[in-house]
Every structure is written in C-alpha cells, then in structure tokens.
GROMACS .gro file of C-alpha atoms in nm:
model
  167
    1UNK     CA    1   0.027   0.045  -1.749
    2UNK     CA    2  -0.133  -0.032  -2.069
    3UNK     CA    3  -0.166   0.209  -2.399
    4UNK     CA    4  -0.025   0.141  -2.780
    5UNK     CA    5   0.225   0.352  -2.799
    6UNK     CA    6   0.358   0.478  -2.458
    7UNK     CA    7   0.331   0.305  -2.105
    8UNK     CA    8   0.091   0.531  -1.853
    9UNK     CA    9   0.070   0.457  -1.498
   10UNK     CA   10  -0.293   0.500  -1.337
   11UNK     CA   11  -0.344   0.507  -0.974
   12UNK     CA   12  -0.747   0.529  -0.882
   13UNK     CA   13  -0.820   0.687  -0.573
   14UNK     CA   14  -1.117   0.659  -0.403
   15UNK     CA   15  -1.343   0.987  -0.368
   16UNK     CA   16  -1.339   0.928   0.031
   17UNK     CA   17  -0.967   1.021   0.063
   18UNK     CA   18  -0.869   1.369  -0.163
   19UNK     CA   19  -0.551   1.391   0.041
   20UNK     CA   20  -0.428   1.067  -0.125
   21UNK     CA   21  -0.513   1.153  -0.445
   22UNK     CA   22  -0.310   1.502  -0.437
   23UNK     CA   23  -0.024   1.278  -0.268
   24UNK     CA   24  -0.043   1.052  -0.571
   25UNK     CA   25   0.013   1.321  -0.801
   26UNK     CA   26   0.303   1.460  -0.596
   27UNK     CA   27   0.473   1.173  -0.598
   28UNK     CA   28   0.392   1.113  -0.980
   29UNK     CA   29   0.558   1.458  -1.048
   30UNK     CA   30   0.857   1.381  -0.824
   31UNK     CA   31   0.983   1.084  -0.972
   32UNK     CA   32   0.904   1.097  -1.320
   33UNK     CA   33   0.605   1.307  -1.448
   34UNK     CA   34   0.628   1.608  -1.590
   35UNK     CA   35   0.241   1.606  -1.646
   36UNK     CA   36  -0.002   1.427  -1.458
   37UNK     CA   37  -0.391   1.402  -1.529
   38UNK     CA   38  -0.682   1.320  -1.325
   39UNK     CA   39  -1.005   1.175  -1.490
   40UNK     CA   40  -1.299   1.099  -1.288
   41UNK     CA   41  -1.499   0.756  -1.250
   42UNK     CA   42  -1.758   0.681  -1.045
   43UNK     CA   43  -1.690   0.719  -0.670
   44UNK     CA   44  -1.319   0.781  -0.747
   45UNK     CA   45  -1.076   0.972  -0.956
   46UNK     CA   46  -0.791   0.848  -1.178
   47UNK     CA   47  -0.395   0.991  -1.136
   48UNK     CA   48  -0.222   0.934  -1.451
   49UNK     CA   49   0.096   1.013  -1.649
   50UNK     CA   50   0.255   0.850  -1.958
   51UNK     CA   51   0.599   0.818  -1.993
   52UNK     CA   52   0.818   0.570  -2.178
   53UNK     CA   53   1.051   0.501  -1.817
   54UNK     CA   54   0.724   0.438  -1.623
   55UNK     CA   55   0.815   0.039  -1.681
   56UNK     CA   56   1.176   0.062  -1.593
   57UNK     CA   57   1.038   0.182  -1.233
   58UNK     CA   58   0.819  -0.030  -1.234
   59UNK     CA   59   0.957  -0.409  -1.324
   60UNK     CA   60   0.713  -0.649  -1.155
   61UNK     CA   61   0.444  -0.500  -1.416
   62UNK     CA   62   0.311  -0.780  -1.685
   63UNK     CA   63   0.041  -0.902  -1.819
   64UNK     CA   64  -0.231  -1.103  -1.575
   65UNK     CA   65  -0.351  -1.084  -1.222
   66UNK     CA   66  -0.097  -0.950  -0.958
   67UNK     CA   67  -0.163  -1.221  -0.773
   68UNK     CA   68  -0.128  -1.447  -1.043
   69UNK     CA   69   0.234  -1.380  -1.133
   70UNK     CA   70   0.554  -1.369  -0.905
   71UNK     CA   71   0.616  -0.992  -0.731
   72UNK     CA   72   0.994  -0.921  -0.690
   73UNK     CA   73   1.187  -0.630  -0.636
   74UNK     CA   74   1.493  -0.552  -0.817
   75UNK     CA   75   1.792  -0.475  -0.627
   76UNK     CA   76   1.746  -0.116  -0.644
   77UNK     CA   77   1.395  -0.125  -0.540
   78UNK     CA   78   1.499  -0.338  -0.229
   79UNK     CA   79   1.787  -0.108  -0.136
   80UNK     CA   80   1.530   0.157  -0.126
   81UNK     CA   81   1.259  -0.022   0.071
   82UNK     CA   82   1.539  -0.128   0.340
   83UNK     CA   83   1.611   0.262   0.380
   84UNK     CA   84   1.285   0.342   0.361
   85UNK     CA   85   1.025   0.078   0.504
   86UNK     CA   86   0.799   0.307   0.648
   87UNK     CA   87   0.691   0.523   0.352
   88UNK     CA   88   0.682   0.152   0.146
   89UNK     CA   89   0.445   0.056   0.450
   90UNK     CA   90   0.292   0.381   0.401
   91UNK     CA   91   0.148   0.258   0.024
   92UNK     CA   92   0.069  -0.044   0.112
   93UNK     CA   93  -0.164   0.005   0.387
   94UNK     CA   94  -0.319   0.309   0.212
   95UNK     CA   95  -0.366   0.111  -0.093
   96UNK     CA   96  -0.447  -0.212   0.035
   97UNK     CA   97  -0.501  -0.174   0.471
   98UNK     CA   98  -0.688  -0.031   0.671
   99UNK     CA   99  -0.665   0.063   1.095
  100UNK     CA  100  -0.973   0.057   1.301
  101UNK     CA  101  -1.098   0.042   1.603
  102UNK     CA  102  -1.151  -0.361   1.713
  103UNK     CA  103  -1.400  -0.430   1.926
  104UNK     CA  104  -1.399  -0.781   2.158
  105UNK     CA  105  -1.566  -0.889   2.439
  106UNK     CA  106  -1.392  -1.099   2.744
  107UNK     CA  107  -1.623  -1.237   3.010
  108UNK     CA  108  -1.900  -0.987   2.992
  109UNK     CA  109  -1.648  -0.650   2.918
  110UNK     CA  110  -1.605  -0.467   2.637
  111UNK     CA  111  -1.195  -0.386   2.496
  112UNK     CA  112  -1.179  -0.211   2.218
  113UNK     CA  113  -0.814  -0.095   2.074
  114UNK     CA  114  -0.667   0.044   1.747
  115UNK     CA  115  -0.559  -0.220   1.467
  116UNK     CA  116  -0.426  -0.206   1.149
  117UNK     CA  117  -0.522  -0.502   0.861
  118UNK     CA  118  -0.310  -0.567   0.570
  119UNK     CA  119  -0.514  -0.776   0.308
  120UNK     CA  120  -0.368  -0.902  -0.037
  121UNK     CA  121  -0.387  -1.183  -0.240
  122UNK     CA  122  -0.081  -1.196  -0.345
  123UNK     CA  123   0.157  -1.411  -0.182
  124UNK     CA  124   0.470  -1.202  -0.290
  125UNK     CA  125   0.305  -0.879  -0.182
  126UNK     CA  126   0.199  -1.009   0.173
  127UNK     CA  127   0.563  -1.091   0.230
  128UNK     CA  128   0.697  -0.813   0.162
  129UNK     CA  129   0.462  -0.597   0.405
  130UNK     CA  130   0.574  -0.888   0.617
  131UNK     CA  131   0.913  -0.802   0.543
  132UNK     CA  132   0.915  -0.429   0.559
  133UNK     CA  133   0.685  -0.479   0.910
  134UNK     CA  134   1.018  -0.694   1.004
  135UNK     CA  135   1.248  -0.376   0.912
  136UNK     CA  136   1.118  -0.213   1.141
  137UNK     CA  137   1.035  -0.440   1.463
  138UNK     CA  138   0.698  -0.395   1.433
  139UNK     CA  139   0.463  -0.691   1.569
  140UNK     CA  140   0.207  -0.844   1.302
  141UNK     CA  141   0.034  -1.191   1.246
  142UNK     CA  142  -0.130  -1.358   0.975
  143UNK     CA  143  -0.517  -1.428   1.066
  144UNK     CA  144  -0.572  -1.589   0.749
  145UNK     CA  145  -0.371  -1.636   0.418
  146UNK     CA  146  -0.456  -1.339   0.279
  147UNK     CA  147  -0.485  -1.093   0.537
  148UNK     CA  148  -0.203  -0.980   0.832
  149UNK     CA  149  -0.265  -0.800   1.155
  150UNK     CA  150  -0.104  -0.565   1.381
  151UNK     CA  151  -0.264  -0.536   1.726
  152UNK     CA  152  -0.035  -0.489   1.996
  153UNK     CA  153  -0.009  -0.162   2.140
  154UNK     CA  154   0.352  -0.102   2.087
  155UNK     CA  155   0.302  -0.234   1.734
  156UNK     CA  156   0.013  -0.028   1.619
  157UNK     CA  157   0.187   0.309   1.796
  158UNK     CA  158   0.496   0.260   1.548
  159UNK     CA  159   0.311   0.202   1.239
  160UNK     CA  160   0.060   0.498   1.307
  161UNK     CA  161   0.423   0.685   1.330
  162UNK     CA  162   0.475   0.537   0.953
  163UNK     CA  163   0.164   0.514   0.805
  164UNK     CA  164  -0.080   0.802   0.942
  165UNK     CA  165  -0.432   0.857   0.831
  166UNK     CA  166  -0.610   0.819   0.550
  167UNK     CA  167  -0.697   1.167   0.509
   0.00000   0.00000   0.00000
C-alpha cells in the first residue's frame, strides 16, 4: 500500500487462477471499496482500490520486507480470526500454499495421498497459520523453518472443508 497521496491496496493474482482474482475483488468491495481496478502484468493481473482506511485494516503494513518486520494482529483482527480460522486459512494457503498429490515409495510400493504445504518466511506469519491450524484441530508439522505440512488424512479432509481449490 504505497501512493503519495492516498493508501491503495494491490493484490496480484496469478493468470492460472481467475476465480481468485474475482474473489479478491469481492472481498475488496465488501469491506471497503467502493471501486476496485484490475491492471494486467505479465502472467497475472493486479486487484486494486485506494482508500484512505485501507491502513487502519490493515496495521501490520510498513515499510521493508514482511519477513523482515514483526506481524501482529490487533485485537480486533484476532477476535475475528478466532471466529473465523478457516476463511483466514483460506488466504493463506491460496496466497502462500499449495495441496498436492505426494508421492513416496515404501519397500518397493508406491503411496501417494493429498497434502497441503504452507511456505513463508516470515516467522510471525508461519505462526499464525500454525495458530489458526490449532483453532481448528487440524494436524500440521514443520518440515523445515519456513515451510509447514499437513498430511494426515483426517487433517487434510478438514482443511479441504476450509480451504477448497484453487480454482
């Protein structure tokens, strides 16, 4: 969110996914937008909308790398998450996740089963997809420091109920 004179909130959304990209602009709309624009990049499109609130919804924005600097949610943020930790789940694995099919080998057979992979650099942002996971008993483990998985069956059923396709 970046511009002189009022904040705008951009959301790029990869080409591959045009049901994400009208759901960005939905949601844009519904909380705050009363126009929303789409410009187009290479191999993806950008979802923006300037407004002069966009930063009071969005406190954890500041200058440098995500990563970089801490990630917190207000209070009201976190009340919403803990009502809602599915559709919070929802953006993060559509953003930054992905659920495919994993493919391992055991003495000479062949198992492959859904998973879902949550990979961020931040260490604020993995805990709080830890968190939310947490809200709602779902199974996950960290396979290295940046990057959480959900394999077990049980596990990946309930998040495909929370999550869905990328469509």
């Amino acid at each position: 969110m970046t511009t002189a004179r009022v904040p705008v909130l951009r959301v790029y959304c990869s080409n591959a996914w045009p049901n994400l990209i009208v759901a960005c602009e939905e949601a844009m709309r519904r909380v705050l937008a009363g126009s929303v624009q789409r410009t187009r990049k290479q191999g993806c499109v950008g979802v923006q909308s300037y407004g002069k609130h966009w930063p009071c919804l969005f406190p954890q924005h500041g200058p440098g790398r995500k990563h970089e600097r801490p990630i917190v949610l207000a209070d009201w943020q976190r009340t919403i998450v803990e009502a809602h930790p599915g559709d919070f789940l929802r953006g993060l694995f559509h953003s930054d996740g992905c659920r495919f099919a994993n493919r391992v080998v055991v003495r000479g057979k062949e198992y492959v089963y859904p998973r879902y992979m949550f990979t961020n650099e931040s260490a604020d942002i993995m805990g709080l997809c830890q968190w939310a996971l947490d809200l709602l008993g779902i199974a996950w483990r960290m396979n290295r420091r940046n990057s959480l998985s959900v394999a077990r069956r049980d596990a990946v059923a309930a998040l495909d109920r929370h999550v869905g396709p990328k469509t």
